[in-house]
Amino acid sequence: MNNVNIRDSVRRTEDIRFVSGQGTYIDDMNADGQLVGMFVRSPHAHAAINGFDKTDALALDGVVEVITGADWAKLGFGFIPSNSAVKENTDGTPIAVPERSCLAATRVRFVGEPVAMVIAETLDAAREARDLVEVDYAPLDAVTHPVKALEPGAPQLHNGVDGNLCVHWELGDGDATEAELEASDHVVALELHNNRVTAAPIEPRGTLAIPDMETGVTTIYQSTQNIHALRAAIAKILRLENDQLRHVAPDVGGGFGGKNSLYPEPVVTVYAARNLGRPVKWVNDRSESFLSDTHGRSQYTTVELGLDADGTFRALRTTTIGELGAYCGTVGAFTPTGGSARTQGGVYAFKAMHYRARAGFTNTAPLDPYRGAGRPEGSFQIERIVEKAARDLGFDPIELRRQNIMPKASLPLKTAMGLDVDCGDFLTVFEKTLAMSERAGFAARAAKSEENNKLRGFAIAPYLECTGGMPKEHAIVTFSKNGAAHLAVGSHSTGMGHETALCQILSAELGLDMDHISFTQADTDATPLGGGHGGSRGMELGGNAVRQTADEIVAVGKQIAAYQFECEVGMVDFEDGSFFQPGSNNTMSVGEAVSASFNPDALPDDLAPGCMNIGSTFERGVISIPNGCHAAEVEVDPDTGVIDVIGFWIVDDFGTIINPLLADGQVMGGVGQGLGQAILEQAVYDGDSGQLVTGTFLDYAMPRADDMPHMTLDYYEGSPTEKNPLGVKGAGEAGCCGAPPAIVNAVLDALKDHGVTHIEMPMTPEAVWRSIHLT
Amino acid sequence: MPSVSMTVNGNAVGGDIEARTLLVDFIREHLRLTGTHVGCDTSQCGACVVHVDGTSVKSCTMLALQAEGCQVETIESLADGDTLHPMQEAFREHHGLQCGFCTPGMVMTAVAMAKENPNLTESDVRHGLEGNFCRCTGYQNIVESIIAGAKAMQG
Ligand code: FES
Ligand code: FES
């Protein structure tokens, strides 16, 4: 018997196949009679297309079809949609959402934009044919910098979009913030850049589309994280009904937001398969991934903090320029606007806040969510300005934070950004992190560093974020007569371990043996709806959907038990997998109830056989507020500029922890990506040519094992949220929020005697060295 | 087309292949052993690591023809039926994987590392993973898995 509870560190079920090479990722799948697709991509950042010539490509042995942008345009299909939650500018006018075709026909706007698809019998033939498709380009001037793109005279990307501006937007009370800043004894300002990065899951994107010519249904296997929404989007573009497409994600090798969006390639792949009546498979290689995957972050921001002489914060004003890339992505304009604005101010109390954003189009790959989608930017902005205020004005950075953290007694509250902060104890979390971080020994460690001609620094960075993603989730439990249960959910793990965590919840709620629960996710045939992955919604939506379904199963089980016990339903209790009638010897296990549920004779009149097979949709009321605190200790070599992150301490408040082992994994993985953004990673475009300079893993610096410190983790579990029955707050994106400011501020602490007050991310050795020696 | 023969996971295999066929493509496409993964095209990520004559090799950096007559071991060879290899077991026990895409390469690298030095330190492991990317885990649990797995391999 393998019964588990909430908060057990249950080892993962899925690992058995993953560690033995038995996972099934998209490139591991093949279908009989399959064709191979490849995309011809624009080599120009900006160009008009005068024409296509596919004669040579089509003449090649083994080539079945070539679909150019011009061909695609003639088919008259729809455009790639953008579903930004922010739809209007400040003045009420609609934001600009230019049309984006799956294959560009007349103009390309970024290097890597697909202009044609070749379909061949073999990969080799497809590859050769790709080079034979002739596209007549007339290059145009390009702009790749988000600030320059909004300047007068910048090359214009889209007809009808003035000045490349997609959105101008604000949140908070501008007048009140201005007044509070005026009334402040000090106003500290900082300009900073949140560097452009990319999710770079190790598995590239890909699709296998298998048409069934008899039923007319095409099954799409795709490495994605959002199958229901993307099926609807693909169907809409291709003018199909949803039920003409079944969308399934096999094992997915990481996503982090980079597989959320609707991309052009799967749409054309599905069309090609249906049109040719044969399965078609396309898988990106890594170089194409860098060019064509969405990128994330990228904001140029001015932050102003107003505070009293005694250090009390009064007001915060953030003015930022974000970018969309060449087109609006699936979430599009939301990330640099609402996505960043909501959690402005972090864990601190402010009388007033104001956030103002503009975001425009650049000749670069589209930007869309990357782990945190705006909240890491917000967290970086507040923690950097607080650190700067402390340094400039002579406050102790720890003390200044302590003094301004929202007290527990002030909760629940609505922040000046309208965020509903229901619970938490930010000060306790802060103190706990500080206590863990061995401050007492710092001076001795710093002295030791100095002996070795190194500089040591420390910083602490509390963060406050919020969950997101689709607000509904569905779970279905189907029992077999022998009592085995099958759980199907519409939420989606791309590595987080839902196969374990969600079955763990079901096991705990029903007292079922984990080993007797099987699992399906990410299949439009398995659940009527599903929100996939995004916004740290896995446990908040998926977990609560499972729990709600379990509750409904228990309610039916009670009716079955009451019928057998010959008592009122209200007299039946349920605990540890047993229905029982207190004060009697009547008991019935879940297994017995399940077998009774298939036997018409054992059921009251109002229940039908199979009545314990239940599907239920959970709907979130209000998003929850994960929060926590990170602290970093670093050593900097002033001669080389190399940063060594030596110590890292984390305390998180995710409400109820379902499985600590898996929560740890989320936190540490997020810190890895946060560290990457802080000191290593940047997607760089050449300003003149618009070429992506960081187009391979040779140029794009991924964090490696020896870049990472040993992390010490703990949780604060004193404030489970009442916003959902499980009390969970979402764990997936926290690491990316805390790590960048903790590391950057720690480096600046190390450099404080050199008069260095700011270095942009990524803090490469060169950037650090220059700041020490050339300023 | 030239022909190639080698031993993969104890089985004699071979066939006529294009001379340009990479070892990883031979393993994945010709032998349909899909546990060995491809995560890049510049030999950086390490998802494709296998053992060739006992040494860990990125199978995307080698032509299949160069493995002529060699003993090749892939991730599929490690478990003994349903019994996982101690290194595989350690990865599961220590949550050394999330999406699992880097995992076959990590485990194969780890087994080679452990065979060379059973008493691995944290720093040995971190440096030994120079050629393996993981985007999911932040590496800490991979490091713990490898140290524990190396110990378990001795016992
Ligand atoms: S596939 Fe990336 S190193 Fe071989
Ligand atoms: S577990 Fe996903 S890349 Fe390592």
mmCIF file of N, CA, C and O in Angstrom, chain A residues 365-427:
data_model
loop_
_atom_site.group_PDB
_atom_site.id
_atom_site.type_symbol
_atom_site.label_atom_id
_atom_site.label_comp_id
_atom_site.label_asym_id
_atom_site.label_seq_id
_atom_site.Cartn_x
_atom_site.Cartn_y
_atom_site.Cartn_z
ATOM 1 N N ALA A 365 12.984 38.949 -32.937
ATOM 2 C CA ALA A 365 11.998 37.897 -32.664
ATOM 3 C C ALA A 365 10.957 38.419 -31.672
ATOM 4 O O ALA A 365 11.295 39.195 -30.775
ATOM 5 N N PRO A 366 9.696 38.024 -31.815
ATOM 6 C CA PRO A 366 8.675 38.476 -30.872
ATOM 7 C C PRO A 366 9.031 38.119 -29.425
ATOM 8 O O PRO A 366 9.645 37.084 -29.172
ATOM 9 N N LEU A 367 8.645 39.012 -28.522
ATOM 10 C CA LEU A 367 8.833 38.736 -27.092
ATOM 11 C C LEU A 367 7.513 38.280 -26.502
ATOM 12 O O LEU A 367 6.456 38.785 -26.875
ATOM 13 N N ASP A 368 7.583 37.361 -25.606
ATOM 14 C CA ASP A 368 6.386 36.853 -24.942
ATOM 15 C C ASP A 368 6.830 36.354 -23.572
ATOM 16 O O ASP A 368 7.990 36.492 -23.218
ATOM 17 N N PRO A 369 5.930 35.752 -22.785
ATOM 18 C CA PRO A 369 6.327 35.408 -21.425
ATOM 19 C C PRO A 369 7.570 34.522 -21.335
ATOM 20 O O PRO A 369 7.735 33.591 -22.112
ATOM 21 N N TYR A 370 8.417 34.869 -20.418
ATOM 22 C CA TYR A 370 9.490 33.998 -19.975
ATOM 23 C C TYR A 370 9.374 33.970 -18.454
ATOM 24 O O TYR A 370 9.240 35.033 -17.837
ATOM 25 N N ARG A 371 9.373 32.805 -17.901
ATOM 26 C CA ARG A 371 9.257 32.564 -16.462
ATOM 27 C C ARG A 371 9.140 33.850 -15.620
ATOM 28 O O ARG A 371 10.134 34.484 -15.297
ATOM 29 N N GLY A 372 7.928 34.185 -15.262
ATOM 30 C CA GLY A 372 7.685 35.369 -14.449
ATOM 31 C C GLY A 372 6.985 36.487 -15.205
ATOM 32 O O GLY A 372 6.188 37.220 -14.629
ATOM 33 N N ALA A 373 7.310 36.600 -16.502
ATOM 34 C CA ALA A 373 6.579 37.481 -17.413
ATOM 35 C C ALA A 373 6.202 38.835 -16.818
ATOM 36 O O ALA A 373 5.033 39.152 -16.679
ATOM 37 N N GLY A 374 7.183 39.612 -16.466
ATOM 38 C CA GLY A 374 6.895 40.953 -15.955
ATOM 39 C C GLY A 374 7.173 41.084 -14.466
ATOM 40 O O GLY A 374 7.640 42.125 -14.006
ATOM 41 N N ARG A 375 6.888 40.035 -13.708
ATOM 42 C CA ARG A 375 7.126 40.150 -12.257
ATOM 43 C C ARG A 375 8.611 40.188 -11.916
ATOM 44 O O ARG A 375 9.019 40.950 -11.025
ATOM 45 N N PRO A 376 9.462 39.399 -12.588
ATOM 46 C CA PRO A 376 10.899 39.535 -12.278
ATOM 47 C C PRO A 376 11.400 40.952 -12.600
ATOM 48 O O PRO A 376 12.255 41.475 -11.888
ATOM 49 N N GLU A 377 10.840 41.552 -13.657
ATOM 50 C CA GLU A 377 11.234 42.909 -13.993
ATOM 51 C C GLU A 377 10.833 43.852 -12.853
ATOM 52 O O GLU A 377 11.615 44.706 -12.418
ATOM 53 N N GLY A 378 9.591 43.690 -12.377
ATOM 54 C CA GLY A 378 9.102 44.529 -11.284
ATOM 55 C C GLY A 378 9.930 44.355 -10.029
ATOM 56 O O GLY A 378 10.291 45.320 -9.338
ATOM 57 N N SER A 379 10.246 43.122 -9.726
ATOM 58 C CA SER A 379 11.019 42.812 -8.530
ATOM 59 C C SER A 379 12.426 43.412 -8.623
ATOM 60 O O SER A 379 12.971 43.956 -7.649
ATOM 61 N N PHE A 380 12.992 43.351 -9.823
ATOM 62 C CA PHE A 380 14.325 43.915 -10.030
ATOM 63 C C PHE A 380 14.287 45.437 -9.844
ATOM 64 O O PHE A 380 15.167 46.029 -9.212
ATOM 65 N N GLN A 381 13.231 46.060 -10.381
ATOM 66 C CA GLN A 381 13.126 47.519 -10.294
ATOM 67 C C GLN A 381 13.070 47.978 -8.836
ATOM 68 O O GLN A 381 13.822 48.868 -8.430
ATOM 69 N N ILE A 382 12.214 47.360 -8.042
ATOM 70 C CA ILE A 382 12.066 47.851 -6.669
ATOM 71 C C ILE A 382 13.322 47.550 -5.838
ATOM 72 O O ILE A 382 13.809 48.396 -5.090
ATOM 73 N N GLU A 383 13.866 46.360 -5.992
ATOM 74 C CA GLU A 383 15.014 46.017 -5.138
ATOM 75 C C GLU A 383 16.271 46.785 -5.524
ATOM 76 O O GLU A 383 17.116 47.069 -4.680
ATOM 77 N N ARG A 384 16.388 47.139 -6.774
ATOM 78 C CA ARG A 384 17.547 47.952 -7.165
ATOM 79 C C ARG A 384 17.412 49.382 -6.638
ATOM 80 O O ARG A 384 18.381 49.959 -6.145
ATOM 81 N N ILE A 385 16.211 49.945 -6.711
ATOM 82 C CA ILE A 385 16.082 51.342 -6.271
ATOM 83 C C ILE A 385 16.200 51.426 -4.741
ATOM 84 O O ILE A 385 16.761 52.384 -4.213
ATOM 85 N N VAL A 386 15.715 50.410 -4.047
ATOM 86 C CA VAL A 386 15.852 50.426 -2.584
ATOM 87 C C VAL A 386 17.331 50.357 -2.208
ATOM 88 O O VAL A 386 17.814 51.090 -1.332
ATOM 89 N N GLU A 387 18.059 49.495 -2.900
ATOM 90 C CA GLU A 387 19.488 49.368 -2.612
ATOM 91 C C GLU A 387 20.203 50.699 -2.905
ATOM 92 O O GLU A 387 21.051 51.155 -2.143
ATOM 93 N N LYS A 388 19.811 51.309 -4.012
ATOM 94 C CA LYS A 388 20.462 52.573 -4.379
ATOM 95 C C LYS A 388 20.140 53.662 -3.359
ATOM 96 O O LYS A 388 21.027 54.440 -2.967
ATOM 97 N N ALA A 389 18.885 53.697 -2.904
ATOM 98 C CA ALA A 389 18.504 54.691 -1.905
ATOM 99 C C ALA A 389 19.338 54.509 -0.637
ATOM 100 O O ALA A 389 19.838 55.474 -0.054
ATOM 101 N N ALA A 390 19.497 53.258 -0.220
ATOM 102 C CA ALA A 390 20.279 52.991 0.986
ATOM 103 C C ALA A 390 21.717 53.496 0.812
ATOM 104 O O ALA A 390 22.255 54.182 1.675
ATOM 105 N N ARG A 391 22.308 53.160 -0.332
ATOM 106 C CA ARG A 391 23.704 53.563 -0.576
ATOM 107 C C ARG A 391 23.822 55.084 -0.663
ATOM 108 O O ARG A 391 24.690 55.692 -0.050
ATOM 109 N N ASP A 392 22.933 55.701 -1.457
ATOM 110 C CA ASP A 392 23.056 57.149 -1.679
ATOM 111 C C ASP A 392 22.832 57.941 -0.396
ATOM 112 O O ASP A 392 23.461 58.966 -0.190
ATOM 113 N N LEU A 393 21.891 57.475 0.402
ATOM 114 C CA LEU A 393 21.470 58.285 1.544
ATOM 115 C C LEU A 393 22.091 57.819 2.852
ATOM 116 O O LEU A 393 21.815 58.380 3.910
ATOM 117 N N GLY A 394 22.890 56.760 2.776
ATOM 118 C CA GLY A 394 23.605 56.321 3.972
ATOM 119 C C GLY A 394 22.780 55.470 4.933
ATOM 120 O O GLY A 394 23.106 55.365 6.109
ATOM 121 N N PHE A 395 21.720 54.860 4.438
ATOM 122 C CA PHE A 395 20.977 53.909 5.283
ATOM 123 C C PHE A 395 21.613 52.532 5.166
ATOM 124 O O PHE A 395 22.201 52.189 4.130
ATOM 125 N N ASP A 396 21.439 51.742 6.205
ATOM 126 C CA ASP A 396 21.831 50.341 6.112
ATOM 127 C C ASP A 396 20.792 49.639 5.242
ATOM 128 O O ASP A 396 19.587 49.731 5.508
ATOM 129 N N PRO A 397 21.222 48.957 4.169
ATOM 130 C CA PRO A 397 20.232 48.370 3.235
ATOM 131 C C PRO A 397 19.300 47.369 3.904
ATOM 132 O O PRO A 397 18.132 47.258 3.522
ATOM 133 N N ILE A 398 19.812 46.658 4.878
ATOM 134 C CA ILE A 398 18.958 45.684 5.577
ATOM 135 C C ILE A 398 17.925 46.430 6.420
ATOM 136 O O ILE A 398 16.727 46.127 6.387
ATOM 137 N N GLU A 399 18.413 47.420 7.136
ATOM 138 C CA GLU A 399 17.533 48.168 8.037
ATOM 139 C C GLU A 399 16.464 48.935 7.256
ATOM 140 O O GLU A 399 15.299 48.969 7.638
ATOM 141 N N LEU A 400 16.869 49.509 6.140
ATOM 142 C CA LEU A 400 15.910 50.275 5.340
ATOM 143 C C LEU A 400 14.778 49.372 4.845
ATOM 144 O O LEU A 400 13.610 49.762 4.834
ATOM 145 N N ARG A 401 15.127 48.169 4.475
ATOM 146 C CA ARG A 401 14.092 47.224 4.025
ATOM 147 C C ARG A 401 13.193 46.844 5.197
ATOM 148 O O ARG A 401 11.960 46.895 5.100
ATOM 149 N N ARG A 402 13.841 46.456 6.275
ATOM 150 C CA ARG A 402 13.088 46.023 7.461
ATOM 151 C C ARG A 402 12.044 47.060 7.854
ATOM 152 O O ARG A 402 10.897 46.751 8.143
ATOM 153 N N GLN A 403 12.479 48.311 7.816
ATOM 154 C CA GLN A 403 11.643 49.430 8.255
ATOM 155 C C GLN A 403 10.419 49.639 7.361
ATOM 156 O O GLN A 403 9.395 50.129 7.815
ATOM 157 N N ASN A 404 10.509 49.226 6.104
ATOM 158 C CA ASN A 404 9.429 49.555 5.156
ATOM 159 C C ASN A 404 8.584 48.374 4.714
ATOM 160 O O ASN A 404 7.649 48.547 3.932
ATOM 161 N N ILE A 405 8.930 47.194 5.180
ATOM 162 C CA ILE A 405 8.148 46.015 4.782
ATOM 163 C C ILE A 405 6.731 46.117 5.343
ATOM 164 O O ILE A 405 6.538 46.505 6.494
ATOM 165 N N MET A 406 5.737 45.797 4.520
ATOM 166 C CA MET A 406 4.341 45.835 4.978
ATOM 167 C C MET A 406 4.189 44.943 6.213
ATOM 168 O O MET A 406 4.507 43.756 6.139
ATOM 169 N N PRO A 407 3.704 45.495 7.306
ATOM 170 C CA PRO A 407 3.522 44.650 8.484
ATOM 171 C C PRO A 407 2.387 43.643 8.280
ATOM 172 O O PRO A 407 1.439 43.914 7.529
ATOM 173 N N LYS A 408 2.532 42.515 8.949
ATOM 174 C CA LYS A 408 1.517 41.464 8.850
ATOM 175 C C LYS A 408 0.140 42.019 9.222
ATOM 176 O O LYS A 408 -0.874 41.687 8.614
ATOM 177 N N ALA A 409 0.144 42.893 10.242
ATOM 178 C CA ALA A 409 -1.126 43.426 10.748
ATOM 179 C C ALA A 409 -1.845 44.280 9.701
ATOM 180 O O ALA A 409 -3.044 44.518 9.815
ATOM 181 N N SER A 410 -1.099 44.740 8.686
ATOM 182 C CA SER A 410 -1.758 45.581 7.674
ATOM 183 C C SER A 410 -2.502 44.756 6.626
ATOM 184 O O SER A 410 -3.195 45.299 5.769
ATOM 185 N N LEU A 411 -2.336 43.435 6.665
ATOM 186 C CA LEU A 411 -2.994 42.567 5.685
ATOM 187 C C LEU A 411 -4.341 42.083 6.224
ATOM 188 O O LEU A 411 -4.473 41.917 7.427
ATOM 189 N N PRO A 412 -5.325 41.839 5.380
ATOM 190 C CA PRO A 412 -5.275 41.970 3.926
ATOM 191 C C PRO A 412 -5.330 43.427 3.491
ATOM 192 O O PRO A 412 -5.894 44.259 4.186
ATOM 193 N N LEU A 413 -4.749 43.683 2.320
ATOM 194 C CA LEU A 413 -4.833 45.034 1.771
ATOM 195 C C LEU A 413 -4.773 44.980 0.247
ATOM 196 O O LEU A 413 -4.397 43.974 -0.334
ATOM 197 N N LYS A 414 -5.170 46.076 -0.330
ATOM 198 C CA LYS A 414 -5.008 46.249 -1.779
ATOM 199 C C LYS A 414 -3.870 47.231 -1.965
ATOM 200 O O LYS A 414 -3.876 48.310 -1.376
ATOM 201 N N THR A 415 -2.887 46.867 -2.741
ATOM 202 C CA THR A 415 -1.776 47.797 -2.948
ATOM 203 C C THR A 415 -2.230 48.942 -3.851
ATOM 204 O O THR A 415 -3.300 48.880 -4.459
ATOM 205 N N ALA A 416 -1.373 49.950 -3.930
ATOM 206 C CA ALA A 416 -1.695 51.073 -4.815
ATOM 207 C C ALA A 416 -1.784 50.639 -6.270
ATOM 208 O O ALA A 416 -2.281 51.362 -7.116
ATOM 209 N N MET A 417 -1.303 49.431 -6.566
ATOM 210 C CA MET A 417 -1.426 48.883 -7.926
ATOM 211 C C MET A 417 -2.674 48.020 -8.060
ATOM 212 O O MET A 417 -2.873 47.346 -9.074
ATOM 213 N N GLY A 418 -3.466 47.949 -6.988
ATOM 214 C CA GLY A 418 -4.710 47.192 -7.043
ATOM 215 C C GLY A 418 -4.538 45.705 -6.776
ATOM 216 O O GLY A 418 -5.469 44.922 -6.982
ATOM 217 N N LEU A 419 -3.361 45.303 -6.330
ATOM 218 C CA LEU A 419 -3.120 43.885 -6.078
ATOM 219 C C LEU A 419 -3.686 43.492 -4.718
ATOM 220 O O LEU A 419 -3.438 44.162 -3.720
ATOM 221 N N ASP A 420 -4.417 42.401 -4.712
ATOM 222 C CA ASP A 420 -5.116 41.955 -3.518
ATOM 223 C C ASP A 420 -4.174 41.051 -2.699
ATOM 224 O O ASP A 420 -4.056 39.867 -2.964
ATOM 225 N N VAL A 421 -3.499 41.639 -1.733
ATOM 226 C CA VAL A 421 -2.548 40.889 -0.896
ATOM 227 C C VAL A 421 -3.294 40.427 0.346
ATOM 228 O O VAL A 421 -3.603 41.209 1.230
ATOM 229 N N ASP A 422 -3.623 39.136 0.372
ATOM 230 C CA ASP A 422 -4.503 38.648 1.437
ATOM 231 C C ASP A 422 -3.755 38.236 2.689
ATOM 232 O O ASP A 422 -4.230 38.419 3.799
ATOM 233 N N CYS A 423 -2.593 37.630 2.521
ATOM 234 C CA CYS A 423 -1.931 37.080 3.698
ATOM 235 C C CYS A 423 -0.444 36.934 3.441
ATOM 236 O O CYS A 423 0.025 37.070 2.309
ATOM 237 N N GLY A 424 0.275 36.619 4.478
ATOM 238 C CA GLY A 424 1.721 36.502 4.396
ATOM 239 C C GLY A 424 2.331 37.178 5.605
ATOM 240 O O GLY A 424 1.648 37.904 6.339
ATOM 241 N N ASP A 425 3.587 36.911 5.834
ATOM 242 C CA ASP A 425 4.295 37.574 6.922
ATOM 243 C C ASP A 425 5.689 37.908 6.395
ATOM 244 O O ASP A 425 6.645 37.179 6.598
ATOM 245 N N PHE A 426 5.740 39.007 5.666
ATOM 246 C CA PHE A 426 6.946 39.329 4.896
ATOM 247 C C PHE A 426 8.144 39.609 5.791
ATOM 248 O O PHE A 426 9.277 39.303 5.438
ATOM 249 N N LEU A 427 7.873 40.186 6.949
ATOM 250 C CA LEU A 427 8.981 40.510 7.843
ATOM 251 C C LEU A 427 9.579 39.234 8.435
ATOM 252 O O LEU A 427 10.805 39.084 8.529
#
